[in-house]
PDB file of C-alpha atoms in Angstrom:
ATOM      1  CA  GLN A   1     -15.842 -25.380  34.234  1.00  0.00           C
ATOM      2  CA  VAL A   2     -16.694 -22.188  32.407  1.00  0.00           C
ATOM      3  CA  GLN A   3     -20.122 -21.990  30.868  1.00  0.00           C
ATOM      4  CA  LEU A   4     -21.321 -19.397  28.401  1.00  0.00           C
ATOM      5  CA  VAL A   5     -25.036 -19.238  27.701  1.00  0.00           C
ATOM      6  CA  GLU A   6     -26.421 -17.012  24.961  1.00  0.00           C
ATOM      7  CA  SER A   7     -29.958 -15.755  24.656  1.00  0.00           C
ATOM      8  CA  GLY A   8     -31.929 -13.157  22.767  1.00  0.00           C
ATOM      9  CA  GLY A   9     -31.901 -14.556  19.260  1.00  0.00           C
ATOM     10  CA  ASP A  10     -35.098 -14.181  17.291  1.00  0.00           C
ATOM     11  CA  SER A  11     -36.630 -13.633  13.868  1.00  0.00           C
ATOM     12  CA  VAL A  12     -36.997  -9.976  12.885  1.00  0.00           C
ATOM     13  CA  GLN A  13     -37.586  -7.943   9.777  1.00  0.00           C
ATOM     14  CA  ALA A  14     -34.870  -5.963   8.097  1.00  0.00           C
ATOM     15  CA  GLY A  15     -34.272  -2.693   9.894  1.00  0.00           C
ATOM     16  CA  GLY A  16     -35.213  -4.180  13.233  1.00  0.00           C
ATOM     17  CA  SER A  17     -33.187  -4.560  16.400  1.00  0.00           C
ATOM     18  CA  LEU A  18     -32.202  -7.312  18.787  1.00  0.00           C
ATOM     19  CA  ARG A  19     -30.117  -7.562  21.916  1.00  0.00           C
ATOM     20  CA  LEU A  20     -28.154 -10.717  22.547  1.00  0.00           C
ATOM     21  CA  SER A  21     -26.933 -11.669  25.999  1.00  0.00           C
ATOM     22  CA  CYS A  22     -24.208 -14.041  27.127  1.00  0.00           C
ATOM     23  CA  ALA A  23     -24.070 -15.127  30.744  1.00  0.00           C
ATOM     24  CA  ALA A  24     -20.747 -16.474  31.966  1.00  0.00           C
ATOM     25  CA  SER A  25     -20.391 -18.749  34.980  1.00  0.00           C
ATOM     26  CA  GLY A  26     -17.970 -21.217  36.489  1.00  0.00           C
ATOM     27  CA  THR A  27     -15.010 -18.915  37.061  1.00  0.00           C
ATOM     28  CA  THR A  28     -14.047 -15.922  39.128  1.00  0.00           C
ATOM     29  CA  TYR A  29     -11.232 -14.957  36.768  1.00  0.00           C
ATOM     30  CA  THR A  30     -11.947 -12.101  34.419  1.00  0.00           C
ATOM     31  CA  PRO A  31     -11.457 -13.168  30.810  1.00  0.00           C
ATOM     32  CA  TYR A  32      -8.774 -11.477  28.763  1.00  0.00           C
ATOM     33  CA  PHE A  33     -11.245 -10.954  25.932  1.00  0.00           C
ATOM     34  CA  MET A  34     -14.847 -11.787  25.128  1.00  0.00           C
ATOM     35  CA  GLY A  35     -16.339 -11.780  21.697  1.00  0.00           C
ATOM     36  CA  TRP A  36     -19.350 -12.452  19.541  1.00  0.00           C
ATOM     37  CA  PHE A  37     -19.023 -14.602  16.453  1.00  0.00           C
ATOM     38  CA  ARG A  38     -21.557 -15.670  13.891  1.00  0.00           C
ATOM     39  CA  GLN A  39     -21.822 -18.486  11.441  1.00  0.00           C
ATOM     40  CA  ALA A  40     -24.232 -18.757   8.558  1.00  0.00           C
ATOM     41  CA  PRO A  41     -24.881 -22.087   6.808  1.00  0.00           C
ATOM     42  CA  GLY A  42     -22.012 -22.983   4.523  1.00  0.00           C
ATOM     43  CA  LYS A  43     -19.849 -20.138   5.763  1.00  0.00           C
ATOM     44  CA  GLU A  44     -16.940 -19.865   8.160  1.00  0.00           C
ATOM     45  CA  ARG A  45     -17.381 -18.565  11.653  1.00  0.00           C
ATOM     46  CA  GLU A  46     -16.580 -14.865  11.698  1.00  0.00           C
ATOM     47  CA  GLY A  47     -15.835 -12.387  14.430  1.00  0.00           C
ATOM     48  CA  VAL A  48     -18.532  -9.774  14.841  1.00  0.00           C
ATOM     49  CA  ALA A  49     -17.474  -7.789  17.892  1.00  0.00           C
ATOM     50  CA  GLY A  50     -15.367  -8.144  20.992  1.00  0.00           C
ATOM     51  CA  VAL A  51     -14.140  -6.438  24.107  1.00  0.00           C
ATOM     52  CA  TYR A  52     -10.980  -6.542  26.180  1.00  0.00           C
ATOM     53  CA  SER A  53     -12.623  -7.262  29.518  1.00  0.00           C
ATOM     54  CA  ARG A  54     -10.367  -5.242  31.800  1.00  0.00           C
ATOM     55  CA  THR A  55      -9.863  -2.159  29.631  1.00  0.00           C
ATOM     56  CA  GLY A  56     -13.213  -2.098  27.870  1.00  0.00           C
ATOM     57  CA  ASN A  57     -11.571  -1.553  24.504  1.00  0.00           C
ATOM     58  CA  THR A  58     -13.845  -2.851  21.773  1.00  0.00           C
ATOM     59  CA  ARG A  59     -13.420  -4.319  18.317  1.00  0.00           C
ATOM     60  CA  TYR A  60     -15.925  -4.595  15.481  1.00  0.00           C
ATOM     61  CA  ALA A  61     -16.048  -6.228  12.100  1.00  0.00           C
ATOM     62  CA  ASP A  62     -16.362  -3.657   9.330  1.00  0.00           C
ATOM     63  CA  SER A  63     -19.701  -5.151   8.319  1.00  0.00           C
ATOM     64  CA  VAL A  64     -21.335  -4.232  11.633  1.00  0.00           C
ATOM     65  CA  LYS A  65     -19.612  -0.988  12.596  1.00  0.00           C
ATOM     66  CA  GLY A  66     -22.133   1.695  13.416  1.00  0.00           C
ATOM     67  CA  ARG A  67     -24.950  -0.844  13.759  1.00  0.00           C
ATOM     68  CA  PHE A  68     -23.827  -3.210  16.523  1.00  0.00           C
ATOM     69  CA  THR A  69     -22.634  -2.324  20.003  1.00  0.00           C
ATOM     70  CA  ILE A  70     -20.918  -4.684  22.397  1.00  0.00           C
ATOM     71  CA  SER A  71     -21.012  -4.099  26.135  1.00  0.00           C
ATOM     72  CA  GLN A  72     -20.422  -5.937  29.384  1.00  0.00           C
ATOM     73  CA  THR A  73     -21.629  -5.636  32.930  1.00  0.00           C
ATOM     74  CA  ASN A  74     -19.323  -4.175  35.557  1.00  0.00           C
ATOM     75  CA  ALA A  75     -18.970  -7.632  37.050  1.00  0.00           C
ATOM     76  CA  LYS A  76     -17.758  -8.831  33.624  1.00  0.00           C
ATOM     77  CA  ASN A  77     -20.031 -11.838  33.832  1.00  0.00           C
ATOM     78  CA  THR A  78     -22.573 -10.816  31.208  1.00  0.00           C
ATOM     79  CA  LEU A  79     -21.843  -9.760  27.667  1.00  0.00           C
ATOM     80  CA  TYR A  80     -24.311  -8.011  25.386  1.00  0.00           C
ATOM     81  CA  LEU A  81     -24.582  -7.346  21.703  1.00  0.00           C
ATOM     82  CA  GLU A  82     -27.007  -4.621  20.706  1.00  0.00           C
ATOM     83  CA  MET A  83     -27.867  -5.056  17.041  1.00  0.00           C
ATOM     84  CA  ASN A  84     -29.647  -2.291  15.146  1.00  0.00           C
ATOM     85  CA  SER A  85     -30.553  -1.760  11.506  1.00  0.00           C
ATOM     86  CA  LEU A  86     -30.422  -5.483  10.961  1.00  0.00           C
ATOM     87  CA  LYS A  87     -29.981  -6.784   7.438  1.00  0.00           C
ATOM     88  CA  PRO A  88     -30.790 -10.167   5.909  1.00  0.00           C
ATOM     89  CA  GLU A  89     -27.051 -10.817   5.648  1.00  0.00           C
ATOM     90  CA  ASP A  90     -26.864 -10.677   9.452  1.00  0.00           C
ATOM     91  CA  THR A  91     -28.796 -13.940   9.567  1.00  0.00           C
ATOM     92  CA  ALA A  92     -26.665 -16.527  11.350  1.00  0.00           C
ATOM     93  CA  MET A  93     -26.120 -18.466  14.518  1.00  0.00           C
ATOM     94  CA  TYR A  94     -24.445 -16.107  16.970  1.00  0.00           C
ATOM     95  CA  PHE A  95     -21.931 -17.445  19.456  1.00  0.00           C
ATOM     96  CA  CYS A  96     -20.393 -15.950  22.540  1.00  0.00           C
ATOM     97  CA  ALA A  97     -16.749 -16.766  23.237  1.00  0.00           C
ATOM     98  CA  ALA A  98     -14.207 -16.004  25.911  1.00  0.00           C
ATOM     99  CA  THR A  99     -10.501 -16.427  26.321  1.00  0.00           C
ATOM    100  CA  TRP A 100      -8.102 -16.210  29.229  1.00  0.00           C
ATOM    101  CA  ARG A 101      -5.169 -16.566  26.886  1.00  0.00           C
ATOM    102  CA  ILE A 102      -3.214 -13.398  26.228  1.00  0.00           C
ATOM    103  CA  TRP A 103      -2.386 -13.023  22.573  1.00  0.00           C
ATOM    104  CA  ALA A 104       0.182 -10.981  20.731  1.00  0.00           C
ATOM    105  CA  GLY A 105      -1.288  -8.562  18.276  1.00  0.00           C
ATOM    106  CA  ASP A 106      -4.987  -8.057  17.726  1.00  0.00           C
ATOM    107  CA  ARG A 107      -6.273 -11.547  17.081  1.00  0.00           C
ATOM    108  CA  TRP A 108      -9.793 -11.155  18.370  1.00  0.00           C
ATOM    109  CA  HIS A 109     -11.347 -12.307  15.120  1.00  0.00           C
ATOM    110  CA  GLU A 110      -9.625 -15.719  15.137  1.00  0.00           C
ATOM    111  CA  PRO A 111     -11.881 -18.448  16.608  1.00  0.00           C
ATOM    112  CA  SER A 112      -8.833 -20.541  17.545  1.00  0.00           C
ATOM    113  CA  GLN A 113      -7.832 -17.922  20.124  1.00  0.00           C
ATOM    114  CA  TYR A 114     -10.795 -18.651  22.386  1.00  0.00           C
ATOM    115  CA  ASN A 115     -11.003 -21.118  25.265  1.00  0.00           C
ATOM    116  CA  SER A 116     -14.737 -21.274  25.787  1.00  0.00           C
ATOM    117  CA  TRP A 117     -17.793 -21.088  23.586  1.00  0.00           C
ATOM    118  CA  GLY A 118     -21.509 -20.928  24.109  1.00  0.00           C
ATOM    119  CA  GLN A 119     -24.022 -23.064  22.276  1.00  0.00           C
ATOM    120  CA  GLY A 120     -25.281 -20.240  20.075  1.00  0.00           C
ATOM    121  CA  THR A 121     -28.495 -18.334  19.517  1.00  0.00           C
ATOM    122  CA  GLN A 122     -30.176 -17.990  16.128  1.00  0.00           C
ATOM    123  CA  VAL A 123     -30.775 -14.620  14.522  1.00  0.00           C
ATOM    124  CA  THR A 124     -32.910 -14.531  11.395  1.00  0.00           C
ATOM    125  CA  VAL A 125     -33.520 -11.312   9.502  1.00  0.00           C
ATOM    126  CA  SER A 126     -36.123 -11.314   6.760  1.00  0.00           C
ATOM    127  CA  SER A 127     -36.372  -8.767   3.967  1.00  0.00           C
TER     128      SER A 127
END
């Protein structure tokens, strides 16, 4: 069974930086896509960034472009999210997700497209 375990969440001041990690285990099959989502209280889960595992092509939400960077290890078993210039509106629980399902079109931002999810790591940004 695939397990995704996030780490790296913390409380920081606005303008600060954090790096989230997601360790994947339980499979030798490279995911089709891995992504980071976030969910703030009372809000829907939203896609933050993602990467097509084999090609390395990345996707970002407009709200984080230029501030966040997604990357993965060569072995494709660890996913990172480098977050810079953090803002209070970035405060949320951040989740790692992976899918082995090939989708038509660019559906990386749809939570329903993912097979596996981590338990989340909290990021809190204070002003």
